[in-house]
Tab-separated table of C-alpha atoms in Angstrom:
chain	number	residue	atom	x	y	z
S	590	MET	CA	18.362	-0.534	18.873
S	591	PRO	CA	18.895	-4.270	18.313
S	592	ASN	CA	15.884	-6.476	17.673
S	593	SER	CA	15.004	-9.525	19.739
S	594	VAL	CA	15.181	-12.830	17.862
S	595	PRO	CA	12.328	-15.293	18.464
S	596	VAL	CA	13.244	-18.947	18.747
S	597	ALA	CA	10.269	-20.650	17.153
S	598	GLN	CA	9.832	-20.594	13.367
S	599	PRO	CA	6.171	-21.034	12.365
S	600	ASP	CA	4.762	-22.599	9.225
S	601	TYR	CA	4.447	-19.497	7.059
S	602	ARG	CA	2.198	-21.306	4.585
S	603	SER	CA	-0.341	-22.166	7.267
S	604	ALA	CA	-3.676	-20.335	7.239
S	605	SER	CA	-3.843	-20.583	11.023
S	606	PHE	CA	-0.445	-18.872	11.314
S	607	LEU	CA	-1.530	-16.018	9.040
S	608	LEU	CA	-4.774	-15.521	10.948
S	609	ARG	CA	-2.931	-15.484	14.268
S	610	HIS	CA	-0.490	-12.976	12.879
S	611	ILE	CA	-3.302	-10.688	11.685
S	612	ARG	CA	-4.862	-10.937	15.150
S	613	HIS	CA	-1.526	-10.128	16.789
S	614	THR	CA	-1.052	-7.105	14.535
S	615	LEU	CA	-4.590	-5.860	15.152
S	616	SER	CA	-4.022	-6.192	18.898
S	617	PHE	CA	-1.398	-3.453	18.754
S	618	TYR	CA	-4.016	-0.964	17.495
S	619	ASP	CA	-7.326	-2.270	18.806
S	620	ASP	CA	-7.201	-0.925	22.344
S	621	LYS	CA	-5.692	2.450	21.522
S	622	ALA	CA	-6.377	3.613	17.937
S	623	VAL	CA	-10.035	4.653	18.147
S	624	ASP	CA	-10.503	8.297	19.145
S	625	PRO	CA	-13.965	8.620	20.736
S	626	ALA	CA	-14.096	12.217	19.477
S	627	GLY	CA	-13.729	11.035	15.864
S	628	GLY	CA	-11.376	9.138	13.629
S	629	PHE	CA	-8.292	7.276	14.749
S	630	PHE	CA	-5.076	8.153	16.516
S	631	GLN	CA	-2.302	7.498	14.027
S	632	CYS	CA	1.062	7.993	15.744
S	633	PHE	CA	2.380	5.258	18.061
S	634	LEU	CA	5.672	4.401	19.712
S	635	ASP	CA	6.934	0.827	19.730
S	636	ASN	CA	5.180	0.082	23.026
S	637	GLY	CA	1.873	1.522	21.783
S	638	ASP	CA	2.054	4.920	23.499
S	639	ILE	CA	0.573	7.721	21.399
S	640	PHE	CA	3.155	10.428	20.636
S	641	ASP	CA	0.891	12.725	18.594
S	642	ARG	CA	-2.834	12.800	19.359
S	643	ASP	CA	-3.725	15.549	16.883
S	644	THR	CA	-2.347	14.755	13.419
S	645	ARG	CA	-4.469	12.729	11.009
S	646	THR	CA	-3.615	12.080	7.369
S	647	LEU	CA	-6.202	11.151	4.775
S	648	VAL	CA	-4.341	7.992	3.810
S	649	GLY	CA	-4.040	6.887	7.442
S	650	SER	CA	-7.733	7.515	8.060
S	651	CYS	CA	-8.641	5.420	5.016
S	652	ARG	CA	-6.266	2.601	5.856
S	653	PHE	CA	-7.806	2.141	9.292
S	654	VAL	CA	-11.187	1.716	7.595
S	655	PHE	CA	-9.635	-0.904	5.306
S	656	ASN	CA	-8.100	-2.694	8.306
S	657	TYR	CA	-11.307	-2.850	10.321
S	658	ALA	CA	-13.633	-3.650	7.430
S	659	ARG	CA	-11.434	-6.591	6.490
S	660	ALA	CA	-11.155	-7.665	10.122
S	661	TYR	CA	-14.953	-7.645	10.423
S	662	LEU	CA	-15.329	-9.749	7.290
S	663	GLN	CA	-12.674	-12.205	8.488
S	664	PHE	CA	-13.505	-12.509	12.191
S	665	GLY	CA	-17.112	-11.308	12.437
S	666	GLU	CA	-16.632	-9.193	15.571
S	667	ALA	CA	-19.180	-6.389	15.880
S	668	ARG	CA	-16.604	-3.901	17.169
S	669	TYR	CA	-14.776	-4.016	13.860
S	670	LEU	CA	-17.920	-3.032	11.978
S	671	GLU	CA	-18.538	-0.185	14.438
S	672	TRP	CA	-14.988	1.069	13.940
S	673	THR	CA	-15.425	0.849	10.168
S	674	LYS	CA	-18.486	3.085	10.452
S	675	HIS	CA	-16.641	5.359	12.889
S	676	GLY	CA	-13.833	5.789	10.358
S	677	MET	CA	-16.149	6.468	7.427
S	678	ARG	CA	-17.944	9.174	9.429
S	679	TYR	CA	-14.631	10.914	10.022
S	680	LEU	CA	-13.758	10.767	6.336
S	681	ARG	CA	-17.112	12.235	5.352
S	682	GLN	CA	-17.482	14.794	8.128
S	683	VAL	CA	-13.921	15.998	8.744
S	684	HIS	CA	-11.658	15.192	5.779
S	685	ARG	CA	-14.244	15.922	3.105
S	686	ASN	CA	-14.929	19.500	2.008
S	687	PRO	CA	-18.631	19.617	1.054
S	688	ALA	CA	-18.104	22.828	-0.929
S	689	THR	CA	-15.476	21.387	-3.288
S	690	GLY	CA	-15.926	17.627	-2.901
S	691	GLY	CA	-12.219	17.346	-2.101
S	692	TYR	CA	-10.608	15.626	0.865
S	693	ALA	CA	-8.096	17.363	3.124
S	694	TRP	CA	-4.683	15.745	3.015
S	695	LYS	CA	-3.934	16.523	6.658
S	696	ILE	CA	-6.023	17.363	9.721
S	697	VAL	CA	-4.402	18.744	12.889
S	698	ALA	CA	-6.417	19.175	16.085
S	699	GLY	CA	-9.649	18.841	14.124
S	700	ARG	CA	-8.793	21.566	11.606
S	701	VAL	CA	-7.620	21.363	8.013
S	702	ALA	CA	-3.838	21.813	7.931
S	703	ASP	CA	-3.339	20.908	4.262
S	704	ASP	CA	-6.174	21.040	1.731
S	705	THR	CA	-4.126	19.731	-1.187
S	706	ASN	CA	-6.060	17.213	-3.244
S	707	HIS	CA	-4.086	14.103	-4.178
S	708	CYS	CA	-5.281	11.377	-6.521
S	709	TYR	CA	-3.390	9.077	-4.152
S	710	GLY	CA	-5.685	10.201	-1.349
S	711	LEU	CA	-8.860	9.790	-3.400
S	712	ALA	CA	-7.709	6.306	-4.390
S	713	PHE	CA	-7.665	5.410	-0.705
S	714	VAL	CA	-11.092	6.962	-0.155
S	715	LEU	CA	-12.307	4.724	-2.989
S	716	LEU	CA	-10.597	1.709	-1.400
S	717	ALA	CA	-12.057	2.449	2.036
S	718	SER	CA	-15.541	2.909	0.566
S	719	ALA	CA	-15.321	-0.380	-1.331
S	720	TRP	CA	-14.341	-2.350	1.769
S	721	ALA	CA	-16.890	-0.547	3.945
S	722	MET	CA	-19.537	-1.567	1.405
S	723	ARG	CA	-18.359	-5.178	1.513
S	724	ALA	CA	-18.569	-5.064	5.312
S	725	GLY	CA	-22.265	-4.184	5.030
S	726	MET	CA	-22.406	-0.377	4.815
S	727	GLN	CA	-24.660	-0.120	1.778
S	728	GLU	CA	-24.544	3.685	1.877
S	729	ALA	CA	-20.845	3.391	1.064
S	730	LYS	CA	-21.759	2.425	-2.515
S	731	VAL	CA	-22.935	5.989	-3.115
S	732	TRP	CA	-19.683	7.332	-1.664
S	733	LEU	CA	-17.705	4.906	-3.809
S	734	GLU	CA	-19.456	6.109	-6.960
S	735	GLU	CA	-19.057	9.743	-5.925
S	736	THR	CA	-15.320	9.304	-5.372
S	737	PHE	CA	-14.777	7.586	-8.698
S	738	GLU	CA	-16.646	10.371	-10.480
S	739	LEU	CA	-14.545	12.954	-8.656
S	740	MET	CA	-11.328	11.233	-9.750
S	741	GLU	CA	-12.628	11.169	-13.311
S	742	LYS	CA	-13.588	14.832	-13.273
S	743	ARG	CA	-10.515	16.243	-11.564
S	744	PHE	CA	-7.619	13.921	-12.351
S	745	TRP	CA	-8.339	11.773	-15.395
S	746	LEU	CA	-6.105	12.622	-18.403
S	747	GLU	CA	-7.931	11.249	-21.409
S	748	GLU	CA	-5.037	11.950	-23.780
S	749	PHE	CA	-2.754	9.616	-21.824
S	750	GLY	CA	-5.218	7.174	-20.284
S	751	VAL	CA	-3.928	7.740	-16.744
S	752	TYR	CA	-4.567	9.984	-13.743
S	753	ALA	CA	-2.818	13.211	-12.828
S	754	ASN	CA	-1.530	13.422	-9.290
S	755	GLU	CA	-2.025	16.615	-7.369
S	756	ALA	CA	-4.231	19.705	-7.261
S	757	ASP	CA	-4.581	22.581	-4.847
S	758	GLY	CA	-7.705	23.247	-2.804
S	759	ALA	CA	-9.302	24.954	-5.814
S	760	TRP	CA	-8.510	21.945	-8.054
S	761	LYS	CA	-5.689	23.547	-10.057
S	762	LEU	CA	-3.463	20.708	-11.226
S	763	SER	CA	0.265	20.733	-10.573
S	764	SER	CA	2.702	19.732	-13.328
S	765	TYR	CA	4.024	16.742	-11.369
S	766	ARG	CA	3.135	13.303	-12.693
S	767	GLY	CA	3.836	10.014	-10.962
S	768	GLN	CA	3.008	6.327	-11.099
S	769	ASN	CA	2.251	5.786	-7.397
S	770	ASP	CA	-1.159	7.492	-7.450
S	771	ASN	CA	-2.094	5.407	-10.488
S	772	MET	CA	-0.901	2.177	-8.905
S	773	HIS	CA	-3.073	2.737	-5.837
S	774	ALA	CA	-5.940	3.828	-8.073
S	775	CYS	CA	-5.617	0.445	-9.809
S	776	GLU	CA	-5.760	-1.283	-6.420
S	777	ALA	CA	-8.830	0.701	-5.389
S	778	LEU	CA	-10.593	0.115	-8.703
S	779	LEU	CA	-10.087	-3.637	-8.348
S	780	ALA	CA	-11.631	-3.410	-4.865
S	781	ALA	CA	-14.517	-1.347	-6.272
S	782	PHE	CA	-15.170	-4.011	-8.896
S	783	GLU	CA	-15.082	-6.787	-6.298
S	784	ALA	CA	-17.509	-4.833	-4.106
S	785	THR	CA	-20.007	-3.874	-6.819
S	786	GLY	CA	-19.502	-6.274	-9.730
S	787	GLU	CA	-19.613	-3.261	-12.069
S	788	ARG	CA	-17.200	-3.815	-14.946
S	789	HIS	CA	-16.241	-0.207	-15.638
S	790	TYR	CA	-14.110	-0.299	-12.498
S	791	LEU	CA	-12.359	-3.453	-13.688
S	792	GLU	CA	-11.854	-1.987	-17.164
S	793	ARG	CA	-10.285	1.156	-15.760
S	794	ALA	CA	-7.996	-0.904	-13.495
S	795	ALA	CA	-6.943	-3.009	-16.490
S	796	LEU	CA	-6.179	0.120	-18.501
S	797	LEU	CA	-3.953	1.534	-15.765
S	798	ALA	CA	-2.113	-1.772	-15.475
S	799	THR	CA	-1.542	-1.817	-19.220
S	800	GLN	CA	-0.347	1.784	-19.306
S	801	PHE	CA	2.299	1.328	-16.629
S	802	THR	CA	3.381	-2.306	-16.927
S	803	ASN	CA	2.829	-3.341	-20.552
S	804	GLY	CA	3.825	-0.441	-22.784
S	805	GLY	CA	0.472	1.292	-23.021
S	806	LEU	CA	2.187	4.583	-22.211
S	807	PRO	CA	5.344	4.063	-24.307
S	808	GLN	CA	7.085	7.304	-23.425
S	809	ALA	CA	6.951	6.368	-19.726
S	810	ALA	CA	8.652	2.986	-20.094
S	811	LEU	CA	12.225	2.270	-19.046
S	812	PRO	CA	14.321	0.127	-21.423
S	813	ASP	CA	14.364	-2.905	-19.100
S	814	GLY	CA	10.635	-2.840	-18.351
S	815	GLN	CA	10.901	-1.558	-14.796
S	816	ILE	CA	8.636	1.225	-13.588
S	817	TRP	CA	9.967	4.682	-12.821
S	818	GLU	CA	8.351	6.836	-10.134
S	819	HIS	CA	8.354	10.417	-11.450
S	820	TYR	CA	7.405	12.006	-14.762
S	821	ARG	CA	7.060	15.327	-16.513
S	822	SER	CA	3.645	16.491	-17.647
S	823	ASP	CA	4.151	14.736	-21.019
S	824	TRP	CA	4.744	11.448	-19.141
S	825	HIS	CA	8.400	11.156	-20.076
S	826	PRO	CA	10.454	10.019	-17.056
S	827	ASP	CA	11.870	12.841	-14.966
S	828	LEU	CA	15.192	11.283	-14.027
S	829	GLU	CA	16.266	14.263	-11.927
S	830	TYR	CA	13.190	14.633	-9.696
S	831	ASN	CA	14.327	14.614	-6.038
S	832	LYS	CA	17.694	13.172	-7.066
S	833	ARG	CA	19.466	15.364	-4.530
S	834	ASP	CA	16.830	15.018	-1.814
S	835	ALA	CA	17.615	11.774	-0.039
S	836	SER	CA	15.313	12.741	2.831
S	837	ASN	CA	12.142	12.618	0.739
S	838	HIS	CA	10.551	9.294	1.668
S	839	ILE	CA	7.228	10.057	-0.043
S	840	ARG	CA	8.619	10.737	-3.520
S	841	PRO	CA	12.136	9.299	-3.433
S	842	TRP	CA	14.457	9.248	-6.396
S	843	GLY	CA	15.197	5.916	-8.030
S	844	ILE	CA	13.355	2.693	-8.645
S	845	GLN	CA	11.356	1.568	-5.611
S	846	THR	CA	11.815	-2.136	-5.001
S	847	GLY	CA	8.405	-2.491	-3.377
S	848	HIS	CA	6.519	-0.796	-6.191
S	849	GLN	CA	7.792	-3.260	-8.784
S	850	THR	CA	6.350	-6.115	-6.731
S	851	GLU	CA	3.225	-4.197	-5.740
S	852	TRP	CA	2.432	-3.939	-9.446
S	853	ALA	CA	3.213	-7.663	-9.797
S	854	LYS	CA	0.662	-8.397	-7.063
S	855	LEU	CA	-1.967	-6.183	-8.712
S	856	LEU	CA	-1.438	-7.829	-12.097
S	857	LEU	CA	-2.187	-11.218	-10.564
S	858	ILE	CA	-5.282	-9.911	-8.763
S	859	LEU	CA	-6.445	-8.383	-12.053
S	860	ASP	CA	-5.883	-11.729	-13.745
S	861	ARG	CA	-8.428	-13.395	-11.453
S	862	HIS	CA	-11.124	-11.314	-13.081
S	863	ALA	CA	-9.775	-10.614	-16.582
S	864	PRO	CA	-7.219	-13.305	-17.495
S	865	ALA	CA	-4.479	-12.445	-19.978
S	866	GLU	CA	-1.214	-14.308	-20.510
S	867	TRP	CA	0.896	-11.177	-20.239
S	868	HIS	CA	-0.244	-10.489	-16.672
S	869	THR	CA	1.723	-13.414	-15.248
S	870	GLN	CA	4.695	-12.837	-17.542
S	871	ARG	CA	5.050	-9.219	-16.473
S	872	ALA	CA	4.435	-10.056	-12.812
S	873	GLN	CA	7.285	-12.586	-12.920
S	874	ALA	CA	9.615	-10.134	-14.642
S	875	LEU	CA	8.892	-7.357	-12.152
S	876	PHE	CA	9.314	-9.614	-9.130
S	877	ASP	CA	12.468	-11.271	-10.437
S	878	ILE	CA	14.265	-8.015	-11.175
S	879	SER	CA	13.240	-6.481	-7.855
S	880	ILE	CA	14.816	-9.474	-6.093
S	881	GLU	CA	17.921	-9.340	-8.291
S	882	TYR	CA	18.644	-5.698	-7.471
S	883	GLY	CA	16.747	-5.231	-4.214
S	884	TRP	CA	17.687	-8.226	-2.050
S	885	ASP	CA	20.479	-7.656	0.468
S	886	ALA	CA	22.663	-10.751	0.257
S	887	LYS	CA	24.703	-9.696	3.313
S	888	TYR	CA	22.104	-8.702	5.910
S	889	GLY	CA	18.896	-10.002	4.332
S	890	GLY	CA	15.760	-8.110	3.432
S	891	LEU	CA	14.935	-5.799	0.575
S	892	PHE	CA	16.416	-2.357	0.091
S	893	TYR	CA	14.102	0.618	-0.403
S	894	GLY	CA	15.452	1.618	-3.807
S	895	TYR	CA	18.112	1.279	-6.501
S	896	ASP	CA	19.201	3.276	-9.552
S	897	LEU	CA	18.942	2.603	-13.262
S	898	SER	CA	22.107	0.499	-13.204
S	899	GLY	CA	20.829	-1.679	-10.353
S	900	SER	CA	23.074	-0.108	-7.709
S	901	VAL	CA	21.440	0.506	-4.343
S	902	CYS	CA	20.656	4.197	-3.798
S	903	PHE	CA	18.574	3.874	-0.594
S	904	ASP	CA	19.791	1.050	1.604
S	905	GLN	CA	17.345	1.262	4.492
S	906	LYS	CA	14.733	-1.462	4.917
S	907	TYR	CA	11.045	-0.487	5.021
S	908	PHE	CA	8.332	-2.746	6.388
S	909	TRP	CA	5.981	-2.289	3.435
S	910	VAL	CA	8.567	-3.334	0.848
S	911	GLN	CA	8.991	-6.695	2.583
S	912	ALA	CA	5.217	-7.155	2.895
S	913	GLU	CA	4.526	-6.469	-0.786
S	914	ASN	CA	7.225	-8.944	-1.797
S	915	LEU	CA	5.684	-11.579	0.472
S	916	ALA	CA	2.318	-11.199	-1.198
S	917	ALA	CA	3.698	-11.159	-4.725
S	918	ALA	CA	5.847	-14.241	-4.075
S	919	ALA	CA	2.861	-16.260	-2.845
S	920	LEU	CA	0.638	-15.174	-5.734
S	921	LEU	CA	3.361	-16.030	-8.236
S	922	ALA	CA	3.979	-19.404	-6.613
S	923	ASP	CA	0.290	-20.198	-6.890
S	924	ARG	CA	-0.060	-18.935	-10.456
S	925	THR	CA	3.108	-20.405	-11.973
S	926	GLY	CA	3.597	-23.526	-9.843
S	927	LYS	CA	7.276	-22.621	-9.544
S	928	GLU	CA	8.809	-23.639	-6.242
S	929	LYS	CA	11.333	-20.786	-6.350
S	930	TYR	CA	8.589	-18.315	-5.468
S	931	TRP	CA	7.587	-20.306	-2.392
S	932	GLN	CA	11.267	-20.361	-1.454
S	933	TRP	CA	11.412	-16.574	-1.702
S	934	TYR	CA	8.175	-16.313	0.261
S	935	LYS	CA	9.736	-18.356	3.075
S	936	ARG	CA	13.043	-16.489	2.943
S	937	ILE	CA	11.385	-13.089	3.180
S	938	TRP	CA	9.113	-14.246	6.004
S	939	GLU	CA	12.072	-15.641	7.950
S	940	TYR	CA	13.829	-12.306	7.622
S	941	CYS	CA	10.734	-10.345	8.691
S	942	TRP	CA	9.981	-12.717	11.570
S	943	GLN	CA	13.456	-12.089	12.946
S	944	HIS	CA	13.802	-8.362	12.294
S	945	PHE	CA	10.493	-6.616	11.562
S	946	VAL	CA	7.770	-8.319	13.589
S	947	ASP	CA	7.440	-7.018	17.152
S	948	HIS	CA	6.685	-10.223	19.031
S	949	GLN	CA	6.170	-8.386	22.322
S	950	TYR	CA	3.786	-5.536	21.503
S	951	GLY	CA	2.471	-6.496	18.061
S	952	ALA	CA	2.627	-4.990	14.557
S	953	TRP	CA	5.836	-4.464	12.554
S	954	TYR	CA	8.639	-1.986	13.041
S	955	ARG	CA	8.521	0.691	10.377
S	956	ILE	CA	12.099	1.129	9.210
S	957	LEU	CA	15.480	-0.518	9.813
S	958	SER	CA	19.059	0.327	8.927
S	959	VAL	CA	20.964	-1.630	6.319
S	960	ASP	CA	22.193	-3.973	9.078
S	961	ASN	CA	18.676	-4.317	10.519
S	962	GLN	CA	18.871	-2.009	13.530
S	963	ARG	CA	15.836	0.018	14.524
S	964	LEU	CA	16.371	3.681	13.726
S	965	SER	CA	13.544	5.056	15.829
S	966	ASP	CA	11.104	4.100	18.562
S	967	ARG	CA	8.220	5.309	16.363
S	968	LYS	CA	6.473	2.212	15.136
S	969	SER	CA	3.556	3.778	13.275
S	970	CYS	CA	3.402	7.313	11.902
S	971	ASN	CA	0.200	8.534	10.242
S	972	ASN	CA	-0.010	6.492	7.031
S	973	LYS	CA	1.414	3.164	8.243
S	974	THR	CA	-1.402	1.422	10.187
S	975	ASP	CA	0.045	-1.968	9.062
S	976	TYR	CA	-2.329	-1.964	6.098
S	977	HIS	CA	0.482	-3.413	3.951
S	978	THR	CA	1.361	-6.215	6.375
S	979	MET	CA	-2.183	-7.402	7.076
S	980	GLY	CA	-3.127	-6.884	3.434
S	981	ALA	CA	-0.296	-9.202	2.424
S	982	CYS	CA	-1.543	-11.861	4.846
S	983	TYR	CA	-5.063	-11.653	3.420
S	984	GLU	CA	-3.714	-12.085	-0.109
S	985	VAL	CA	-1.784	-15.191	0.919
S	986	LEU	CA	-4.914	-16.515	2.612
S	987	ASN	CA	-6.701	-16.109	-0.732
S	988	VAL	CA	-4.056	-18.336	-2.290
S	989	LEU	CA	-4.196	-20.922	0.495
S	990	GLY	CA	-7.982	-21.003	0.323
S	991	LYS	CA	-7.783	-22.343	-3.236
S	992	ARG	CA	-5.597	-25.287	-2.298
């Protein structure tokens, strides 16, 4: 399915452009996402039709709360606050198990379909609670604290200074270890600090950043400083995990281009609150190497993943990878004053404007082939919600607001 090419190129460094784009993205979801019976519909075709009314994932439920809490804070519309509250009720009343304190990973037709507990999921509950609190839901502070304590009790590994990843419904930990849960925990902890001003959240976020990006967990580090995805229980890289399972998009083999730059973004957000020279140095290194190996010089855009030698191992283009690179480029441009990062910001936006943004219906397409053809008419499946794309715009607005 070829993509339509818009004629007009906007000023990507304009606050008014970014706000219009957030509005346009929200418009795709606003008139169809809210389920009056509870929670949000999560599965949409390109034209906005719902193709699955029953399936709800924990991460998707949390990301809608994030989207609407931030929209309320930015635009002040009462409906966004109501939808934030609507989403938090669903998290507390449907996803949460009051007997165990855990949160169901998947709900289908109002019933728990998967009660696995993921640190990744709890990180998003923490993130949603932090933004709900900032939007004015003061009761969300209690839920924020409760979620952090649950993560500490069930997933924190004191010996390593990081979180474990997965437990069954009875809280028995699996042996799998991974960086992604910890990266999103760092994001959520930064949001918790910004919502509450309580430094233990910031200190824990800083520790996670150190462990994964600055040698704090030495056995986990790759020789060139990039960040691997999967580990054994002793936190040595598991270089074989899912190597022969190219279909696994949740835990793919290889180095994920977007996660290198997502960490770069988080390091620069951390630096706003706890400055350290190494934050910017590591953010630059992670961004630069992700561009070196991840940018497609032929068709444009960033590949999903590459191997330890820098060869592409997953050549499809995912929306979120482009969005995280946009945000990191703008933050680096602001922090370092180097024009090359603004040039990359513009180049990535130009690519996304042509290939990923749906100028007719709103939001971004989810996944493209190596030559930028749409592979499906499913724009948003469960977890997507365009949290990455609007989140990137908000981060750039933070940069522009300083100028």
